[in-house]
């Protein structure tokens, strides 16, 4: 069948109560500042990208008389130009274009801002080198808070990639919290990826997981772990491993002042129960004390519904896509979808997903599928099918597979059943 740098005076004074406590001082041995080559000193020159030509613009502006003064908490004043401030910072653009008092007076008071921070960020905005200790969280975090407040994206990115933000076991959670508080998406994503790798290492080294979690996992907040458990990028080989990670975390916080039932439910409901084998649900999940009411009797209603949904899905042999209403458990993890185990599980009109691996797909087509009389003829255009979602048009007994409509070319393609997954 045809397949058809640390300057004096910048030693970390913090004047804003919103800046989280800096993480421990331990650093990774191969840390990179992300601001050029490292030196024997911890001092680094913090300045904008020279390729932007911004320094020349700011230098030209400085020929003009200053028209605004920025006043720090100690009363010290710093002269500046509205043009430079507005071009660099949407914060100042809105201030000087909306009729605020500062627009008329030309004086901007910052009662919570120390002179060290103000002068460093102002120097950067003018394209001048600001010598700061980029290995010190006590210096970098307050600067990062100010850069975010003034909406200077380039400076935020530069500080987020310096040595003080190099992630390790001891600081990742503090930096993640800072990234969340300041809405630093790129830095938060790096923290998530780091913890994801920690989860992968735990699962790789200890399949039973439950002994002791590393601090970077154990000290996660419920909200942080919840966001990881619901991610399609969670590095697991089966949904059983997700269950084990969740139960290990719950066990680590099982003291009388530990997790509340709503917190536990929040974590367990992030598991895709339809991907958990029935015996694991029956023998492991339903008997775990964390799933039961305070008296140790019945399973809490919300969890019971999710567990029952997963059991029913398994008992129906994967055909629950027809019979069950959509639920949170119905979202399948992108890399771990349920395979179609037999030709009899296919049906016309069914939505399926083709496996992602092109070489594996080709090898399945070049041999007869179980129960088939013929193999599928592989053509190079079929590479585009890998990882796509298609609809079954009709069944073909001779290849123990199905005719699908190519979602790109809109032509008929044929694939064996074991090259397909439930979508």
Tab-separated table of C-alpha atoms in Angstrom:
chain	number	residue	atom	x	y	z
A	1	UNK	CA	0.000	0.000	0.000
A	2	UNK	CA	1.510	3.324	-1.047
A	3	UNK	CA	2.344	5.629	1.823
A	4	UNK	CA	0.884	7.951	-0.844
A	5	UNK	CA	32.930	45.351	37.670
A	6	UNK	CA	33.102	46.320	42.639
A	7	UNK	CA	33.476	50.182	42.887
A	8	UNK	CA	33.841	51.900	46.235
A	9	UNK	CA	30.478	52.609	47.818
A	10	UNK	CA	28.564	49.804	46.040
A	11	UNK	CA	28.820	47.302	48.856
A	12	UNK	CA	25.216	46.228	48.755
A	13	UNK	CA	23.052	48.771	50.599
A	14	UNK	CA	19.436	47.861	50.050
A	15	UNK	CA	16.851	50.620	50.370
A	16	UNK	CA	13.786	48.778	49.118
A	17	UNK	CA	11.883	46.384	51.334
A	18	UNK	CA	10.677	44.549	48.248
A	19	UNK	CA	14.092	43.060	47.479
A	20	UNK	CA	14.307	39.427	48.667
A	21	UNK	CA	17.194	38.283	50.830
A	22	UNK	CA	20.149	37.250	48.689
A	23	UNK	CA	20.913	33.540	48.350
A	24	UNK	CA	23.916	31.844	49.965
A	25	UNK	CA	27.285	32.820	48.593
A	26	UNK	CA	28.177	29.435	47.103
A	27	UNK	CA	28.809	29.634	43.382
A	28	UNK	CA	29.304	27.123	40.633
A	29	UNK	CA	32.982	26.567	39.839
A	30	UNK	CA	32.605	27.313	36.140
A	31	UNK	CA	30.348	30.340	36.537
A	32	UNK	CA	30.289	32.885	33.741
A	33	UNK	CA	29.198	36.489	34.179
A	34	UNK	CA	27.734	36.674	30.718
A	35	UNK	CA	29.357	40.118	30.389
A	36	UNK	CA	32.627	39.190	28.716
A	37	UNK	CA	35.626	37.319	29.962
A	38	UNK	CA	36.103	36.975	33.711
A	39	UNK	CA	39.083	38.457	35.532
A	40	UNK	CA	40.923	37.830	38.759
A	41	UNK	CA	38.831	40.539	40.412
A	42	UNK	CA	35.110	40.349	41.018
A	43	UNK	CA	34.736	43.847	39.548
A	44	UNK	CA	33.072	43.953	36.167
A	45	UNK	CA	32.140	46.832	33.897
A	46	UNK	CA	28.382	46.914	33.545
A	47	UNK	CA	27.410	48.772	30.413
A	48	UNK	CA	25.000	48.517	27.478
A	49	UNK	CA	25.681	46.759	24.216
A	50	UNK	CA	28.252	48.896	22.393
A	51	UNK	CA	26.881	47.742	19.041
A	52	UNK	CA	23.668	49.675	19.631
A	53	UNK	CA	25.510	53.008	19.275
A	54	UNK	CA	23.651	54.283	22.309
A	55	UNK	CA	26.786	55.683	23.987
A	56	UNK	CA	27.199	58.157	21.100
A	57	UNK	CA	23.609	59.343	21.457
A	58	UNK	CA	23.979	59.827	25.219
A	59	UNK	CA	27.332	61.587	24.705
A	60	UNK	CA	25.672	64.026	22.326
A	61	UNK	CA	22.860	64.654	24.831
A	62	UNK	CA	25.356	65.531	27.546
A	63	UNK	CA	26.472	68.575	25.528
A	64	UNK	CA	23.075	70.056	26.387
A	65	UNK	CA	22.246	71.495	29.802
A	66	UNK	CA	20.485	68.977	32.080
A	67	UNK	CA	16.745	69.445	32.403
A	68	UNK	CA	15.905	67.031	35.207
A	69	UNK	CA	17.372	66.091	38.604
A	70	UNK	CA	17.006	62.671	40.276
A	71	UNK	CA	17.145	62.880	44.087
A	72	UNK	CA	18.240	59.875	46.183
A	73	UNK	CA	17.103	59.065	49.728
A	74	UNK	CA	20.084	60.928	51.278
A	75	UNK	CA	19.243	64.120	49.372
A	76	UNK	CA	22.040	63.799	46.822
A	77	UNK	CA	21.048	65.008	43.355
A	78	UNK	CA	21.978	63.603	39.962
A	79	UNK	CA	21.494	65.669	36.817
A	80	UNK	CA	20.124	64.042	33.697
A	81	UNK	CA	18.360	64.678	30.408
A	82	UNK	CA	14.736	63.775	29.787
A	83	UNK	CA	15.618	62.628	26.292
A	84	UNK	CA	18.017	59.975	27.582
A	85	UNK	CA	15.766	58.849	30.428
A	86	UNK	CA	12.673	58.567	28.225
A	87	UNK	CA	14.493	56.773	25.433
A	88	UNK	CA	15.914	54.236	27.866
A	89	UNK	CA	12.992	53.786	30.238
A	90	UNK	CA	9.218	53.589	29.614
A	91	UNK	CA	8.862	54.459	33.316
A	92	UNK	CA	10.309	57.946	32.720
A	93	UNK	CA	8.551	58.322	29.388
A	94	UNK	CA	5.191	57.943	31.123
A	95	UNK	CA	6.269	60.229	33.975
A	96	UNK	CA	7.339	63.097	31.686
A	97	UNK	CA	4.430	62.838	29.253
A	98	UNK	CA	1.406	62.472	31.532
A	99	UNK	CA	1.208	65.838	33.307
A	100	UNK	CA	2.702	64.618	36.581
A	101	UNK	CA	4.318	67.143	38.960
A	102	UNK	CA	7.770	65.895	37.962
A	103	UNK	CA	7.113	66.900	34.378
A	104	UNK	CA	6.729	70.544	35.418
A	105	UNK	CA	9.300	70.728	38.245
A	106	UNK	CA	12.032	68.657	36.643
A	107	UNK	CA	12.814	67.117	40.033
A	108	UNK	CA	12.148	63.428	40.781
A	109	UNK	CA	12.415	62.190	44.381
A	110	UNK	CA	13.228	58.559	45.149
A	111	UNK	CA	12.896	58.279	48.984
A	112	UNK	CA	13.600	54.527	48.924
A	113	UNK	CA	16.562	54.648	46.543
A	114	UNK	CA	20.165	54.894	47.745
A	115	UNK	CA	22.769	56.885	45.810
A	116	UNK	CA	24.813	53.786	44.940
A	117	UNK	CA	22.018	52.138	43.029
A	118	UNK	CA	20.806	55.341	41.408
A	119	UNK	CA	24.257	56.376	40.178
A	120	UNK	CA	25.077	52.896	38.848
A	121	UNK	CA	21.891	52.529	36.816
A	122	UNK	CA	22.054	56.135	35.624
A	123	UNK	CA	25.634	55.608	34.411
A	124	UNK	CA	24.492	52.529	32.507
A	125	UNK	CA	21.641	54.483	30.887
A	126	UNK	CA	24.211	56.979	29.581
A	127	UNK	CA	26.383	54.223	28.166
A	128	UNK	CA	29.103	54.724	30.766
A	129	UNK	CA	30.738	51.797	32.508
A	130	UNK	CA	29.316	51.194	35.999
A	131	UNK	CA	31.813	49.221	38.090
A	132	UNK	CA	29.827	46.823	40.245
A	133	UNK	CA	30.492	43.472	41.886
A	134	UNK	CA	28.587	41.157	39.587
A	135	UNK	CA	29.367	38.152	41.780
A	136	UNK	CA	27.530	39.610	44.788
A	137	UNK	CA	23.809	38.984	45.085
A	138	UNK	CA	23.629	41.797	47.662
A	139	UNK	CA	24.696	44.183	44.878
A	140	UNK	CA	23.025	42.652	41.849
A	141	UNK	CA	19.560	41.956	43.272
A	142	UNK	CA	18.845	45.601	44.276
A	143	UNK	CA	20.097	46.750	40.870
A	144	UNK	CA	17.849	44.213	39.208
A	145	UNK	CA	14.863	45.457	41.204
A	146	UNK	CA	15.530	49.032	40.061
A	147	UNK	CA	16.040	48.024	36.442
A	148	UNK	CA	12.708	46.213	36.528
A	149	UNK	CA	10.953	49.156	38.243
A	150	UNK	CA	12.244	51.531	35.570
A	151	UNK	CA	11.373	48.964	32.872
A	152	UNK	CA	14.880	48.764	31.385
A	153	UNK	CA	14.668	45.377	29.691
A	154	UNK	CA	18.233	45.221	28.376
A	155	UNK	CA	19.692	45.877	31.827
A	156	UNK	CA	17.383	43.289	33.351
A	157	UNK	CA	18.618	40.685	30.878
A	158	UNK	CA	22.256	41.654	31.468
A	159	UNK	CA	21.981	41.429	35.254
A	160	UNK	CA	19.954	38.203	35.057
A	161	UNK	CA	22.820	36.488	33.261
A	162	UNK	CA	25.686	37.727	35.467
A	163	UNK	CA	27.664	35.616	37.951
A	164	UNK	CA	25.405	36.376	40.920
A	165	UNK	CA	22.542	34.743	38.998
A	166	UNK	CA	24.496	31.616	38.083
A	167	UNK	CA	22.300	28.844	39.407
A	168	UNK	CA	23.327	26.167	41.891
A	169	UNK	CA	21.528	23.994	44.448
A	170	UNK	CA	21.917	26.601	47.191
A	171	UNK	CA	20.534	29.614	45.370
A	172	UNK	CA	18.089	28.458	42.724
A	173	UNK	CA	14.978	28.826	44.884
A	174	UNK	CA	15.941	32.318	46.101
A	175	UNK	CA	16.602	33.420	42.543
A	176	UNK	CA	13.378	31.807	41.338
A	177	UNK	CA	11.441	33.722	44.013
A	178	UNK	CA	13.147	36.957	42.926
A	179	UNK	CA	12.299	36.241	39.293
A	180	UNK	CA	8.657	35.649	40.192
A	181	UNK	CA	8.443	38.790	42.346
A	182	UNK	CA	9.940	40.963	39.605
A	183	UNK	CA	8.204	39.153	36.715
A	184	UNK	CA	11.513	38.256	35.038
A	185	UNK	CA	10.320	35.614	32.614
A	186	UNK	CA	13.675	34.582	31.176
A	187	UNK	CA	15.292	34.171	34.593
A	188	UNK	CA	12.289	32.268	35.887
A	189	UNK	CA	12.471	29.931	32.904
A	190	UNK	CA	16.147	29.244	33.646
A	191	UNK	CA	15.258	28.368	37.249
A	192	UNK	CA	12.512	26.011	36.078
A	193	UNK	CA	14.895	24.294	33.678
A	194	UNK	CA	17.496	23.882	36.465
A	195	UNK	CA	14.967	22.256	38.796
A	196	UNK	CA	13.700	20.096	35.932
A	197	UNK	CA	17.237	18.763	35.524
A	198	UNK	CA	17.354	18.085	39.286
A	199	UNK	CA	14.175	16.028	38.981
A	200	UNK	CA	15.705	14.073	36.109
A	201	UNK	CA	18.840	13.370	38.182
A	202	UNK	CA	16.761	12.170	41.136
A	203	UNK	CA	14.764	9.823	38.946
A	204	UNK	CA	17.902	8.601	37.207
A	205	UNK	CA	19.843	7.846	40.397
A	206	UNK	CA	17.054	6.532	42.573
A	207	UNK	CA	13.977	5.059	41.007
A	208	UNK	CA	12.286	4.779	44.376
A	209	UNK	CA	12.658	8.568	44.897
A	210	UNK	CA	11.144	8.512	48.377
A	211	UNK	CA	14.368	8.391	50.407
A	212	UNK	CA	15.291	12.093	50.555
A	213	UNK	CA	14.821	14.872	48.057
A	214	UNK	CA	17.639	17.375	47.432
A	215	UNK	CA	17.069	20.864	48.911
A	216	UNK	CA	16.292	22.352	45.519
A	217	UNK	CA	13.250	20.062	45.315
A	218	UNK	CA	12.355	19.691	48.983
A	219	UNK	CA	12.225	23.474	49.574
A	220	UNK	CA	10.079	24.284	46.554
A	221	UNK	CA	6.831	26.063	47.345
A	222	UNK	CA	3.617	24.215	46.534
A	223	UNK	CA	2.948	26.663	43.711
A	224	UNK	CA	6.415	26.095	42.221
A	225	UNK	CA	6.177	22.316	42.334
A	226	UNK	CA	2.627	22.453	41.010
A	227	UNK	CA	3.781	24.434	37.979
A	228	UNK	CA	6.445	21.797	37.306
A	229	UNK	CA	4.095	18.833	37.673
A	230	UNK	CA	1.655	20.234	35.156
A	231	UNK	CA	4.356	21.010	32.600
A	232	UNK	CA	4.544	18.995	29.398
A	233	UNK	CA	8.350	19.260	29.651
A	234	UNK	CA	8.623	17.326	32.918
A	235	UNK	CA	11.556	14.907	32.355
A	236	UNK	CA	9.846	11.630	33.206
A	237	UNK	CA	9.652	8.321	31.414
A	238	UNK	CA	6.203	7.480	32.816
A	239	UNK	CA	3.454	9.150	34.791
A	240	UNK	CA	4.224	6.804	37.683
A	241	UNK	CA	7.420	8.824	38.213
A	242	UNK	CA	5.346	12.014	38.502
A	243	UNK	CA	3.296	10.319	41.216
A	244	UNK	CA	6.450	9.258	43.072
A	245	UNK	CA	7.924	12.790	42.963
A	246	UNK	CA	4.667	14.249	44.286
A	247	UNK	CA	4.361	11.677	47.095
A	248	UNK	CA	8.037	12.108	48.069
A	249	UNK	CA	7.511	15.894	48.368
A	250	UNK	CA	4.338	15.383	50.419
A	251	UNK	CA	6.162	12.943	52.701
A	252	UNK	CA	8.983	15.480	53.267
A	253	UNK	CA	6.328	17.951	54.508
A	254	UNK	CA	4.258	15.523	56.578
A	255	UNK	CA	4.873	17.200	59.959
A	256	UNK	CA	1.822	18.480	61.894
A	257	UNK	CA	2.481	21.926	60.453
A	258	UNK	CA	3.076	20.565	56.979
A	259	UNK	CA	0.915	20.707	53.884
A	260	UNK	CA	-2.821	21.285	54.119
A	261	UNK	CA	-5.277	19.047	52.313
A	262	UNK	CA	-5.930	21.695	49.639
A	263	UNK	CA	-2.169	21.933	49.012
A	264	UNK	CA	-1.908	18.166	48.676
A	265	UNK	CA	-4.922	18.054	46.387
A	266	UNK	CA	-3.397	20.809	44.268
A	267	UNK	CA	-0.292	18.671	43.714
A	268	UNK	CA	-1.979	15.313	43.172
A	269	UNK	CA	-4.507	16.745	40.743
A	270	UNK	CA	-1.629	17.804	38.490
A	271	UNK	CA	-0.896	14.144	37.806
A	272	UNK	CA	-2.351	12.851	34.532
A	273	UNK	CA	-4.183	9.938	36.145
A	274	UNK	CA	-5.255	8.510	32.804
A	275	UNK	CA	-1.592	7.780	32.138
A	276	UNK	CA	-1.112	5.920	35.442
A	277	UNK	CA	-1.646	2.138	35.183
A	278	UNK	CA	-4.790	0.897	36.943
A	279	UNK	CA	-2.938	-1.339	39.436
A	280	UNK	CA	-0.771	1.609	40.517
A	281	UNK	CA	-3.873	3.700	41.157
A	282	UNK	CA	-5.564	0.867	43.064
A	283	UNK	CA	-2.592	-0.348	45.091
A	284	UNK	CA	-0.494	2.795	45.542
A	285	UNK	CA	-2.495	5.989	45.195
A	286	UNK	CA	-5.782	4.925	46.787
A	287	UNK	CA	-4.043	3.573	49.882
A	288	UNK	CA	-1.675	6.504	50.414
A	289	UNK	CA	-2.571	8.393	53.645
A	290	UNK	CA	-2.075	11.761	51.946
A	291	UNK	CA	-5.116	11.140	49.751
A	292	UNK	CA	-7.506	10.428	52.625
A	293	UNK	CA	-9.625	12.549	54.931
A	294	UNK	CA	-8.258	13.593	58.354
A	295	UNK	CA	-9.768	10.508	60.017
A	296	UNK	CA	-7.871	8.256	57.613
A	297	UNK	CA	-11.064	6.841	56.107
A	298	UNK	CA	-12.442	7.923	52.767
A	299	UNK	CA	-10.481	9.451	49.923
A	300	UNK	CA	-11.199	13.154	49.523
A	301	UNK	CA	-13.924	13.721	46.894
A	302	UNK	CA	-11.872	15.731	44.397
A	303	UNK	CA	-9.096	13.154	44.373
A	304	UNK	CA	-11.538	10.263	44.239
A	305	UNK	CA	-13.075	11.655	41.057
A	306	UNK	CA	-9.674	11.989	39.385
A	307	UNK	CA	-8.551	8.498	40.472
A	308	UNK	CA	-11.829	6.975	39.286
A	309	UNK	CA	-11.499	8.731	35.962
A	310	UNK	CA	-8.021	7.280	35.510
A	311	UNK	CA	-9.183	3.784	36.460
A	312	UNK	CA	-12.135	3.942	34.107
A	313	UNK	CA	-9.916	5.106	31.270
A	314	UNK	CA	-7.644	2.109	31.796
A	315	UNK	CA	-10.507	-0.372	32.105
A	316	UNK	CA	-12.019	0.859	28.869
A	317	UNK	CA	-8.831	-0.077	27.079
A	318	UNK	CA	-8.008	3.428	25.972
A	319	UNK	CA	-11.395	3.976	24.323
A	320	UNK	CA	-12.533	6.506	26.954
A	321	UNK	CA	-12.079	9.322	24.440
A	322	UNK	CA	-15.543	8.345	23.196
A	323	UNK	CA	-17.308	7.692	26.465
A	324	UNK	CA	-16.038	10.135	29.106
A	325	UNK	CA	-16.594	13.845	29.474
A	326	UNK	CA	-13.464	16.063	29.249
A	327	UNK	CA	-11.648	16.595	32.544
A	328	UNK	CA	-8.312	17.907	33.807
A	329	UNK	CA	-7.051	14.326	33.722
A	330	UNK	CA	-7.778	14.163	30.012
A	331	UNK	CA	-4.806	16.372	29.083
A	332	UNK	CA	-2.070	13.994	28.017
A	333	UNK	CA	1.570	14.843	28.584
A	334	UNK	CA	2.985	15.717	25.191
A	335	UNK	CA	5.916	13.314	25.277
A	336	UNK	CA	4.159	10.459	26.989
A	337	UNK	CA	0.953	9.737	25.148
A	338	UNK	CA	-0.826	6.413	25.344
A	339	UNK	CA	0.100	4.059	22.498
A	340	UNK	CA	-2.535	2.219	20.531
A	341	UNK	CA	-1.863	-1.381	21.433
A	342	UNK	CA	-3.896	-3.225	18.790
A	343	UNK	CA	-5.508	-2.675	15.421
A	344	UNK	CA	-8.893	-3.284	17.069
A	345	UNK	CA	-8.512	-0.072	19.112
A	346	UNK	CA	-8.709	2.065	15.951
A	347	UNK	CA	-11.994	3.451	14.680
A	348	UNK	CA	-12.976	5.714	11.787
A	349	UNK	CA	-13.214	9.367	12.841
A	350	UNK	CA	-10.776	8.826	15.701
A	351	UNK	CA	-8.117	11.530	16.260
A	352	UNK	CA	-4.606	10.102	16.574
A	353	UNK	CA	-1.055	11.409	16.834
A	354	UNK	CA	1.805	10.008	14.782
A	355	UNK	CA	4.960	9.120	16.741
A	356	UNK	CA	7.659	11.843	16.764
A	357	UNK	CA	10.729	9.789	15.803
A	358	UNK	CA	11.078	9.755	11.997
A	359	UNK	CA	13.517	6.824	11.896
A	360	UNK	CA	11.305	4.739	14.161
A	361	UNK	CA	8.304	5.618	12.011
A	362	UNK	CA	10.103	4.507	8.876
A	363	UNK	CA	11.190	1.217	10.456
A	364	UNK	CA	7.590	0.456	11.472
A	365	UNK	CA	6.405	1.033	7.925
A	366	UNK	CA	9.103	-1.168	6.392
A	367	UNK	CA	7.908	-4.303	8.149
A	368	UNK	CA	4.531	-5.956	8.480
A	369	UNK	CA	2.658	-4.837	11.573
A	370	UNK	CA	1.295	-7.577	13.876
A	371	UNK	CA	-1.696	-9.157	12.087
A	372	UNK	CA	-0.936	-7.495	8.732
A	373	UNK	CA	-0.426	-9.145	5.347
A	374	UNK	CA	1.332	-6.205	3.734
A	375	UNK	CA	3.764	-3.549	4.827
A	376	UNK	CA	3.376	0.153	4.157
A	377	UNK	CA	5.415	1.608	1.317
A	378	UNK	CA	7.582	4.381	2.763
A	379	UNK	CA	7.978	7.589	0.765
A	380	UNK	CA	10.124	10.563	1.810
A	381	UNK	CA	7.102	12.874	2.052
A	382	UNK	CA	5.882	10.821	5.020
A	383	UNK	CA	8.604	12.394	7.192
A	384	UNK	CA	6.312	15.408	7.585
A	385	UNK	CA	3.738	13.197	9.351
A	386	UNK	CA	5.966	12.602	12.409
A	387	UNK	CA	4.466	14.287	15.480
A	388	UNK	CA	1.341	15.502	13.690
A	389	UNK	CA	-2.268	14.969	14.721
A	390	UNK	CA	-4.495	13.354	12.115
A	391	UNK	CA	-7.957	11.891	11.775
A	392	UNK	CA	-8.594	8.277	10.833
A	393	UNK	CA	-10.493	8.168	7.532
A	394	UNK	CA	-10.847	4.417	7.188
A	395	UNK	CA	-9.311	1.193	8.459
A	396	UNK	CA	-7.144	-1.050	6.279
A	397	UNK	CA	-6.987	-4.689	7.381
A	398	UNK	CA	-4.170	-5.643	5.022
A	399	UNK	CA	-1.677	-3.312	6.772
A	400	UNK	CA	-3.369	-3.505	10.212
A	401	UNK	CA	-3.504	0.248	10.090
A	402	UNK	CA	-5.441	3.229	8.908
A	403	UNK	CA	-5.811	5.702	6.119
A	404	UNK	CA	-5.080	9.191	7.439
A	405	UNK	CA	-5.378	12.622	5.908
A	406	UNK	CA	-2.047	14.434	5.760
A	407	UNK	CA	-2.758	17.689	7.684
A	408	UNK	CA	-0.330	19.608	5.438
A	409	UNK	CA	-0.789	18.205	1.927
A	410	UNK	CA	-4.373	17.039	2.468
A	411	UNK	CA	-3.694	13.747	0.723
A	412	UNK	CA	-4.252	10.198	1.948
A	413	UNK	CA	-1.445	8.456	3.838
A	414	UNK	CA	-1.342	4.978	5.318
A	415	UNK	CA	0.299	3.971	8.602
A	416	UNK	CA	0.281	0.823	10.781
A	417	UNK	CA	-1.585	1.007	14.103
A	418	UNK	CA	1.584	0.807	16.233
A	419	UNK	CA	2.880	4.058	14.686
A	420	UNK	CA	-0.085	5.870	16.224
A	421	UNK	CA	-0.873	7.268	19.696
A	422	UNK	CA	-4.079	8.462	21.311
A	423	UNK	CA	-4.362	12.200	20.706
